[in-house]
Amino acid sequence: QVQLQESGPGLVKPSGTLSLTCAVSGGSITSTNWWSWVRQSPGEGLKWIGEIYHSGSTNYNPSLKSRLSMSIDKSKNQFSLKLTSVTAADTAVYYCARKNYQMQYLGGVHWFDPWGQGTLVTVSS
Amino acid sequence: EIVMTQSPAMLSVSPGERATLSCWASQSVNNNLAWYQQKPGQAPRLLIYGASTRATDIPARFSGSGSGTKFTLTISSLQSEDFAVYYCQQDNDWPYTFGQGTKLEIK
């Protein structure tokens, strides 16, 4: 089955750039799924960051949009996240997840599954 | 942004009893509602999507209901492995948003 694994620095300096990669195994990143990032912190709880399709199309959370970029590398079957100008408020566990879709009688529905194990990123000098 | 509110924040229930968790949306999300279970140190695990469809390999004691702005997750007979934090999440509109969670603890 599909598995996701996050990787990247666990410590980022304030005003720096947070960069993470999610490697997808057991399936193709060019499937008909969107690929998402979600973070979790004690202060914010679970927060959806954004998503990317293999075409390069993206949807971002407006609260992060000005600092956020996502990319996809089909040759490596992975996707990435960059968040600039970070502060302590960006300290969180970052998860990558696959977004799935199904048409039901009331309309299309989406859900996140599977998830990566998560990686803690601390913003501190 | 759609705000998701869960109630109660904490619920104490004895094994074998029924647990009922609630989730409200600040505006209609139709049936675009998922439930997740999270245990310490683990990623969220999908339980329910489309408000009432059980995910693969999720036991039948988990059921979801509701539409519009009010949703319920029911666990019919609690097992020891069910004590965890439960989150609802709407996928009706961007940005997708989560509730703050209900912690289900052993009574």
Coordinates of C-alpha atoms in Angstrom, one line a residue:
Chain A
Q1 CA 0.0 0.0 0.0
V2 CA 1.0 3.6 -0.3
Q3 CA 3.3 5.0 2.4
L4 CA 4.5 8.5 2.9
Q5 CA 7.7 9.6 4.7
E6 CA 8.6 13.2 5.6
S7 CA 12.2 14.4 5.8
G8 CA 14.0 17.7 6.5
P9 CA 15.8 19.7 9.1
G10 CA 14.3 19.5 12.6
L11 CA 15.6 22.9 13.5
V12 CA 15.2 26.2 11.6
K13 CA 16.3 29.7 12.6
P14 CA 13.8 32.5 12.9
S15 CA 13.4 34.4 9.6
G16 CA 14.8 31.3 7.8
T17 CA 13.1 28.9 5.4
L18 CA 11.5 25.7 6.4
S19 CA 12.0 23.0 3.8
L20 CA 10.4 19.5 3.9
T21 CA 10.1 16.7 1.5
C22 CA 7.6 13.8 1.4
A23 CA 8.6 10.6 -0.3
V24 CA 5.8 8.5 -1.7
S25 CA 6.3 4.7 -1.9
G26 CA 4.0 1.9 -3.0
G27 CA 2.2 4.1 -5.5
S28 CA 2.7 6.8 -8.1
I29 CA 2.6 10.5 -7.3
T30 CA 1.0 11.0 -10.8
S31 CA -2.1 9.2 -9.7
T32 CA -5.4 11.1 -9.6
N33 CA -4.8 12.3 -6.0
W34 CA -3.8 15.6 -4.5
W35 CA -0.9 15.6 -2.0
S36 CA -1.3 17.7 1.1
W37 CA 0.6 19.1 4.0
V38 CA -0.9 19.4 7.5
R39 CA 0.8 20.6 10.6
Q40 CA -0.1 20.2 14.3
S41 CA 0.9 22.4 17.2
P42 CA -0.4 22.8 20.8
G43 CA -1.5 26.4 19.9
E44 CA -3.2 25.8 16.6
G45 CA -4.1 22.1 16.7
L46 CA -4.3 20.5 13.3
K47 CA -4.0 23.0 10.4
W48 CA -4.2 22.2 6.7
I49 CA -1.3 24.0 4.9
G50 CA -2.0 23.3 1.3
E51 CA -2.0 20.7 -1.5
I52 CA -0.4 20.0 -4.9
Y53 CA -1.4 17.9 -7.9
H54 CA 1.1 16.2 -10.2
S55 CA 0.4 18.9 -12.8
G56 CA 1.9 21.4 -10.5
S57 CA -1.5 23.0 -9.6
T58 CA -1.7 24.1 -6.0
N59 CA -4.1 25.2 -3.3
Y60 CA -2.8 27.0 -0.3
N61 CA -4.2 28.0 3.1
P62 CA -4.7 31.8 2.8
S63 CA -3.1 32.3 6.2
L64 CA 0.2 31.0 4.9
K65 CA -0.1 31.7 1.2
S66 CA 2.3 34.7 1.1
R67 CA 5.2 32.5 2.6
L68 CA 4.4 29.2 1.1
S69 CA 5.4 27.2 -2.0
M70 CA 5.0 23.6 -2.9
S71 CA 6.6 21.6 -5.7
I72 CA 6.5 18.1 -7.0
D73 CA 9.3 15.9 -8.4
K74 CA 7.8 13.1 -10.5
S75 CA 11.1 11.5 -11.2
K76 CA 11.7 11.0 -7.5
N77 CA 8.0 10.4 -6.6
Q78 CA 8.1 13.1 -4.0
F79 CA 6.7 16.5 -3.2
S80 CA 8.0 19.3 -1.2
L81 CA 7.1 22.3 1.0
K82 CA 8.9 25.6 1.5
L83 CA 7.8 28.1 4.1
T84 CA 9.7 31.3 4.3
S85 CA 10.2 33.9 7.1
V86 CA 9.4 31.4 9.8
T87 CA 8.8 32.4 13.4
A88 CA 8.3 30.4 16.6
A89 CA 4.6 30.1 15.6
D90 CA 5.6 27.8 12.8
T91 CA 7.0 25.3 15.3
A92 CA 4.9 22.1 14.8
V93 CA 4.8 18.5 13.7
Y94 CA 4.5 18.5 10.0
Y95 CA 2.6 15.7 8.2
C96 CA 2.2 14.9 4.6
A97 CA -0.9 13.1 3.5
R98 CA -2.7 11.9 0.3
K99 CA -6.1 13.4 -0.4
N100 CA -8.6 11.0 -1.8
Y101 CA -11.8 11.6 -3.7
Q102 CA -15.1 9.7 -4.1
M103 CA -18.3 10.7 -5.7
Q104 CA -21.3 10.0 -3.4
Y105 CA -25.0 10.6 -3.9
L106 CA -24.8 14.0 -2.3
G107 CA -21.6 15.0 -4.2
G108 CA -17.9 14.6 -4.1
V109 CA -16.2 13.9 -0.8
H110 CA -12.5 14.0 0.1
W111 CA -10.4 12.6 2.9
F112 CA -6.7 12.3 4.0
D113 CA -5.3 8.9 4.0
P114 CA -2.6 7.7 4.4
W115 CA -0.5 10.1 6.4
G116 CA 3.2 10.2 7.0
Q117 CA 4.5 9.6 10.5
G118 CA 5.2 13.3 10.9
T119 CA 8.3 15.3 11.6
L120 CA 8.9 17.9 14.3
V121 CA 10.2 21.2 13.1
T122 CA 11.3 23.7 15.8
V123 CA 12.0 27.3 15.0
S124 CA 14.6 28.6 17.3
S125 CA 17.9 30.4 17.3
Chain B
E1 CA -12.9 30.0 6.8
I2 CA -15.3 27.3 8.2
V3 CA -14.8 26.9 11.9
M4 CA -15.3 23.4 13.3
T5 CA -16.3 23.0 17.0
Q6 CA -16.2 19.7 18.8
S7 CA -17.9 18.8 22.0
P8 CA -17.1 17.8 24.6
A9 CA -13.4 18.6 24.9
M10 CA -13.0 15.6 27.1
L11 CA -15.2 12.5 27.6
S12 CA -14.7 9.9 30.3
V13 CA -16.4 6.5 29.4
S14 CA -16.0 3.0 30.8
P15 CA -14.9 0.2 28.5
G16 CA -17.9 -1.5 26.9
E17 CA -20.1 1.6 27.0
R18 CA -21.2 3.9 24.2
A19 CA -19.4 7.1 23.4
T20 CA -21.0 9.9 21.4
L21 CA -18.8 12.8 20.1
S22 CA -20.2 15.9 18.4
C23 CA -18.9 18.2 15.8
W24 CA -20.5 21.5 14.5
A25 CA -19.6 23.5 11.5
S26 CA -20.0 27.3 11.4
Q27 CA -21.7 26.9 8.0
S28 CA -23.1 24.0 6.0
V29 CA -20.4 21.5 4.8
N30 CA -23.1 19.2 3.3
N31 CA -21.7 15.7 3.9
N32 CA -18.1 16.7 3.5
L33 CA -17.0 15.6 6.9
A34 CA -14.3 13.2 8.0
W35 CA -13.3 11.8 11.4
Y36 CA -9.8 10.9 12.6
Q37 CA -8.4 9.1 15.6
Q38 CA -5.0 10.1 17.0
K39 CA -3.0 8.4 19.6
P40 CA 0.1 9.9 21.3
G41 CA 3.1 10.1 19.0
Q42 CA 1.1 8.9 16.0
A43 CA -0.3 10.5 12.9
P44 CA -4.1 10.9 12.7
R45 CA -5.9 7.8 11.4
L46 CA -8.9 8.0 9.1
L47 CA -12.1 6.5 10.6
I48 CA -15.0 8.0 8.6
Y49 CA -15.4 10.1 5.4
G50 CA -18.4 11.5 3.7
A51 CA -19.9 11.9 7.2
S52 CA -20.9 8.2 7.4
T53 CA -18.7 6.0 5.3
R54 CA -16.3 3.8 7.3
A55 CA -12.8 3.7 6.0
T56 CA -11.2 0.4 5.1
D57 CA -10.5 -1.9 8.1
I58 CA -12.3 0.3 10.6
P59 CA -14.5 -1.8 13.0
A60 CA -18.3 -1.6 12.7
R61 CA -18.5 -0.2 16.3
F62 CA -17.5 3.2 14.7
S63 CA -20.3 5.0 13.0
G64 CA -20.8 8.6 11.7
S65 CA -23.9 10.5 11.1
G66 CA -25.1 14.0 10.3
S67 CA -25.1 16.5 7.5
G68 CA -25.1 20.3 7.0
T69 CA -23.7 21.7 10.3
K70 CA -24.1 19.0 12.9
F71 CA -22.3 15.7 12.9
T72 CA -21.8 12.8 15.4
L73 CA -19.3 10.0 15.8
T74 CA -20.6 7.1 17.8
I75 CA -18.4 4.3 19.2
S76 CA -20.9 1.6 20.2
S77 CA -18.9 -0.4 22.7
L78 CA -15.6 1.0 23.7
Q79 CA -12.5 -1.1 23.6
S80 CA -9.3 -0.3 25.3
E81 CA -7.6 0.7 22.0
D82 CA -10.3 3.3 21.4
F83 CA -9.1 5.7 24.0
A84 CA -7.5 8.5 22.0
V85 CA -8.2 12.0 20.6
Y86 CA -10.8 12.3 17.9
Y87 CA -10.9 15.1 15.3
C88 CA -13.5 16.1 12.7
Q89 CA -12.4 17.8 9.5
Q90 CA -14.5 19.5 6.8
D91 CA -13.5 19.1 3.1
N92 CA -16.4 21.2 1.7
D93 CA -14.3 24.3 1.1
W94 CA -10.8 25.6 1.2
P95 CA -9.1 26.0 3.5
Y96 CA -9.9 22.6 4.9
T97 CA -10.3 22.9 8.7
F98 CA -10.2 20.6 11.7
G99 CA -12.0 20.7 15.0
Q100 CA -10.0 21.1 18.2
G101 CA -10.5 17.5 19.2
T102 CA -12.3 15.4 21.8
K103 CA -10.1 13.4 24.2
L104 CA -11.7 10.1 25.0
E105 CA -10.4 8.8 28.3
I106 CA -11.0 5.7 30.4
K107 CA -13.5 6.2 33.3

